[in-house]
Short mmCIF file of C-alpha atoms in Angstrom, two decimals:
data_model
loop_
_atom_site.label_atom_id
_atom_site.label_comp_id
_atom_site.label_asym_id
_atom_site.label_seq_id
_atom_site.Cartn_x
_atom_site.Cartn_y
_atom_site.Cartn_z
CA MET A 13 -25.68 80.34 38.72
CA LEU A 14 -25.56 77.70 41.44
CA VAL A 15 -27.16 75.15 39.14
CA VAL A 16 -24.66 75.96 36.36
CA ALA A 17 -21.67 75.62 38.75
CA LEU A 18 -22.86 72.24 40.04
CA THR A 19 -23.37 71.00 36.47
CA VAL A 20 -19.83 72.01 35.41
CA ALA A 21 -18.29 70.41 38.52
CA THR A 22 -20.14 67.16 37.82
CA LEU A 23 -18.97 67.06 34.22
CA LEU A 24 -15.30 67.70 35.11
CA ALA A 25 -15.08 65.16 37.95
CA PRO A 26 -13.40 61.80 37.09
CA PRO A 27 -15.65 58.76 36.99
CA ALA A 28 -16.02 56.88 40.27
CA SER A 29 -14.86 53.65 38.64
CA ARG A 30 -11.55 55.32 37.68
CA LEU A 31 -11.02 56.58 41.24
CA PHE A 32 -11.69 53.10 42.58
CA ALA A 33 -9.25 51.52 40.15
CA VAL A 34 -6.48 53.95 41.12
CA GLY A 35 -7.13 53.37 44.80
CA ALA A 36 -7.14 49.58 44.39
CA GLY A 37 -3.85 49.66 42.53
CA MET A 38 -1.97 51.89 44.95
CA GLY A 39 -3.66 51.48 48.31
CA GLU A 40 -3.81 48.69 50.90
CA GLY A 41 -0.11 47.93 50.42
CA VAL A 42 -0.59 46.40 46.95
CA GLY A 43 1.60 48.04 44.29
CA ALA A 44 1.72 47.77 40.55
CA GLY A 45 4.69 45.39 40.69
CA ASP A 46 3.21 43.14 43.37
CA PRO A 47 2.79 39.53 42.14
CA VAL A 48 -0.70 39.49 43.62
CA SER A 49 -1.90 42.28 41.32
CA SER A 50 0.49 41.78 38.39
CA PRO A 51 0.12 38.78 36.06
CA VAL A 52 3.70 39.36 34.86
CA GLY A 53 4.96 39.28 38.43
CA ALA A 54 3.05 36.10 39.16
CA GLY A 55 4.46 34.39 36.10
CA ALA A 56 8.02 35.41 36.93
CA SER A 57 7.62 34.22 40.50
CA GLY A 58 6.33 30.87 39.27
CA ARG A 59 9.26 30.50 36.87
CA ARG A 60 11.75 31.31 39.63
CA ALA A 61 10.20 28.65 41.86
CA ALA A 62 10.39 26.10 39.02
CA ASP A 63 13.98 27.05 38.18
CA ASP A 64 15.07 26.70 41.80
CA ALA A 65 13.55 23.23 42.20
CA VAL A 66 16.32 20.66 42.61
CA PRO A 67 15.61 16.98 41.87
CA ALA A 68 17.14 14.52 44.34
CA ILE A 69 19.09 12.66 41.64
CA ALA A 70 22.44 12.13 43.38
CA ARG A 71 23.53 8.52 43.78
CA THR A 72 26.56 9.14 45.95
CA TRP A 73 28.28 11.76 48.09
CA PRO A 74 31.16 13.57 46.37
CA VAL A 75 33.59 12.16 48.96
CA GLY A 76 33.38 9.23 51.34
CA VAL A 77 30.23 7.47 52.50
CA ARG A 78 28.76 10.10 54.80
CA PRO A 79 31.32 12.90 55.17
CA ARG A 80 31.15 15.45 57.94
CA VAL A 81 29.69 18.77 56.80
CA LEU A 82 32.07 21.43 58.10
CA ARG A 83 29.93 24.32 56.86
CA GLY A 84 26.53 24.30 55.23
CA TRP A 85 24.93 26.37 52.49
CA GLU A 86 24.21 29.95 53.52
CA PRO A 87 22.51 31.81 50.65
CA PRO A 88 23.40 35.52 50.50
CA ALA A 89 20.64 38.10 50.96
CA THR A 90 21.80 39.84 47.75
CA VAL A 91 23.73 38.78 44.67
CA TYR A 92 26.99 40.20 45.98
CA GLY A 93 26.22 39.84 49.68
CA PRO A 94 28.11 37.67 52.18
CA GLY A 95 27.20 34.02 52.47
CA HIS A 96 28.44 30.53 51.70
CA ARG A 97 27.59 29.40 48.18
CA GLY A 98 27.97 25.66 48.70
CA VAL A 99 28.88 23.15 51.41
CA ASP A 100 32.28 22.15 52.80
CA LEU A 101 32.79 18.41 53.27
CA ALA A 102 35.64 17.06 55.38
CA ALA A 103 38.12 15.29 53.09
CA PRO A 104 41.90 14.94 53.46
CA PRO A 105 44.19 15.53 50.45
CA GLY A 106 44.22 12.60 48.06
CA THR A 107 40.58 11.64 48.73
CA PRO A 108 38.83 10.53 45.52
CA VAL A 109 36.12 12.94 44.37
CA ARG A 110 33.16 11.41 42.54
CA ALA A 111 30.43 12.75 40.28
CA VAL A 112 27.20 12.64 42.27
CA ALA A 113 25.07 12.01 39.16
CA ASP A 114 25.40 11.37 35.43
CA GLY A 115 26.59 14.34 33.40
CA ARG A 116 29.24 16.02 31.30
CA VAL A 117 32.42 17.71 32.52
CA SER A 118 31.93 21.38 31.58
CA PHE A 119 35.20 22.55 33.14
CA ALA A 120 38.36 20.92 34.44
CA GLY A 121 41.24 23.24 35.20
CA ARG A 122 42.55 25.90 37.54
CA VAL A 123 40.86 29.06 38.75
CA ALA A 124 42.88 31.51 40.87
CA GLY A 125 45.43 28.78 41.50
CA LYS A 126 42.88 26.19 42.66
CA GLY A 127 41.87 23.04 40.82
CA VAL A 128 38.18 23.10 39.89
CA VAL A 129 35.95 20.50 38.25
CA SER A 130 32.43 21.32 37.10
CA VAL A 131 29.85 18.79 35.88
CA GLU A 132 26.59 19.60 34.07
CA LEU A 133 23.97 17.12 35.25
CA ALA A 134 22.06 15.26 32.55
CA GLY A 135 18.32 15.76 32.18
CA THR A 136 18.04 18.72 34.56
CA GLY A 137 16.60 21.34 32.23
CA ASP A 138 17.87 24.40 30.40
CA PRO A 139 20.10 25.74 31.75
CA PRO A 140 21.12 22.46 33.39
CA LEU A 141 22.11 22.09 37.01
CA ARG A 142 25.89 22.29 37.41
CA THR A 143 27.92 20.91 40.30
CA THR A 144 31.37 22.27 41.18
CA TYR A 145 34.16 20.75 43.25
CA GLU A 146 37.30 22.46 44.59
CA PRO A 147 40.19 22.24 45.33
CA VAL A 148 40.37 19.16 43.11
CA ARG A 149 43.05 17.82 40.80
CA ALA A 150 41.02 16.66 37.80
CA SER A 151 41.42 13.15 36.42
CA VAL A 152 38.88 13.69 33.62
CA PRO A 153 39.09 16.10 30.66
CA GLN A 154 36.63 18.83 29.82
CA GLY A 155 33.81 17.44 27.70
CA ALA A 156 34.01 13.91 29.14
CA GLU A 157 30.76 12.09 29.90
CA VAL A 158 30.73 10.75 33.45
CA ARG A 159 28.47 8.43 35.39
CA ALA A 160 27.28 8.74 38.97
CA GLY A 161 30.01 7.49 41.29
CA GLU A 162 32.80 7.88 38.73
CA VAL A 163 36.01 9.40 40.09
CA ILE A 164 36.62 12.82 38.54
CA GLY A 165 39.68 13.84 40.57
CA THR A 166 41.29 13.94 44.00
CA VAL A 167 41.26 16.54 46.76
CA GLU A 168 44.30 18.81 46.53
CA ALA A 169 46.38 19.99 49.46
CA GLY A 170 46.02 23.71 50.12
CA GLY A 171 43.77 26.15 48.34
CA CYS A 172 40.97 25.42 50.79
CA HIS A 173 39.12 28.01 52.85
CA CYS A 174 38.18 25.52 55.57
CA THR A 175 39.85 25.30 58.97
CA ALA A 176 40.35 21.57 58.26
CA PRO A 177 41.03 19.79 54.94
CA CYS A 178 37.85 19.79 52.88
CA VAL A 179 36.29 19.88 49.46
CA HIS A 180 33.90 22.71 48.60
CA TRP A 181 30.85 21.36 46.75
CA GLY A 182 28.65 23.84 44.90
CA LEU A 183 25.48 23.72 42.82
CA LEU A 184 24.23 26.26 40.27
CA ARG A 185 21.51 26.71 37.70
CA GLY A 186 22.79 29.39 35.38
CA ASP A 187 24.19 32.05 37.72
CA THR A 188 21.95 31.09 40.65
CA TYR A 189 23.55 29.21 43.54
CA LEU A 190 21.49 26.44 45.12
CA ASP A 191 21.92 24.05 48.04
CA PRO A 192 23.90 21.01 46.79
CA LEU A 193 22.62 18.87 49.68
CA SER A 194 19.16 19.05 48.06
CA LEU A 195 20.51 16.75 45.32
CA LEU A 196 20.79 13.95 47.87
CA PRO A 197 17.78 11.67 48.40
CA PRO A 198 16.82 10.85 52.01
CA TRP A 199 18.50 7.42 51.94
CA LEU A 200 21.85 9.09 51.20
CA LEU A 201 21.40 11.93 53.68
CA GLN A 202 20.61 9.47 56.46
CA ARG A 203 23.10 6.82 55.46
CA GLY A 204 25.70 6.03 58.10
CA PRO A 205 29.00 4.11 57.86
CA SER A 206 28.75 0.56 56.55
CA ARG A 207 28.72 -2.15 59.22
CA LEU A 208 29.41 -5.87 58.95
CA LEU A 209 26.41 -7.99 59.89
CA PRO A 210 27.00 -11.30 61.73
CA VAL A 211 26.49 -14.53 59.83
CA LEU A 212 24.61 -17.26 61.71
CA GLY A 213 27.02 -19.14 63.94
CA VAL A 214 30.02 -17.04 62.86
CA PRO A 215 31.22 -14.45 65.40
CA LEU A 216 32.47 -11.12 64.19
CA PRO A 217 36.26 -10.63 64.47
#
């Protein structure tokens, strides 16, 4: 009887390889959805990293030469969480606002009483990167092609969430907010105010 019982138990037990596979999938802190153990997860993670990459294609700041950043980009922890989805650049009302790179005006109008201009940047993938500027009175129509440095409007008085007059500059790819300062190459980020250089023998005024 003992021999028969041992034989039945052996036949009903799951194979060792199956036990090992279950343990490897659920133990050691590695779950089924973990990118390390899931090819689908790894692919999605790679696509997210590629989508979030921002080329430094800007050729100018939106306002001024090197405006003061009143508040930087603070990505929210969740989609609807608190944060700051863009940067605030000091700019008094009437300041010209320029397209930072070549593109097409995808929106020029008013949203919740504020003037907003949005420009899809050329050659930045599908969906393309999209810059937004507010509060701005548009001087270009929706659908217009614009070049880097071209004036697209002026800063409006009021409608600003800053403690001082400013323009809010945003960057999106699809519905994902990104840091607009990452569009700026190092020579623009580090650029200071223009200075006159002395000419030989000619003193500066």
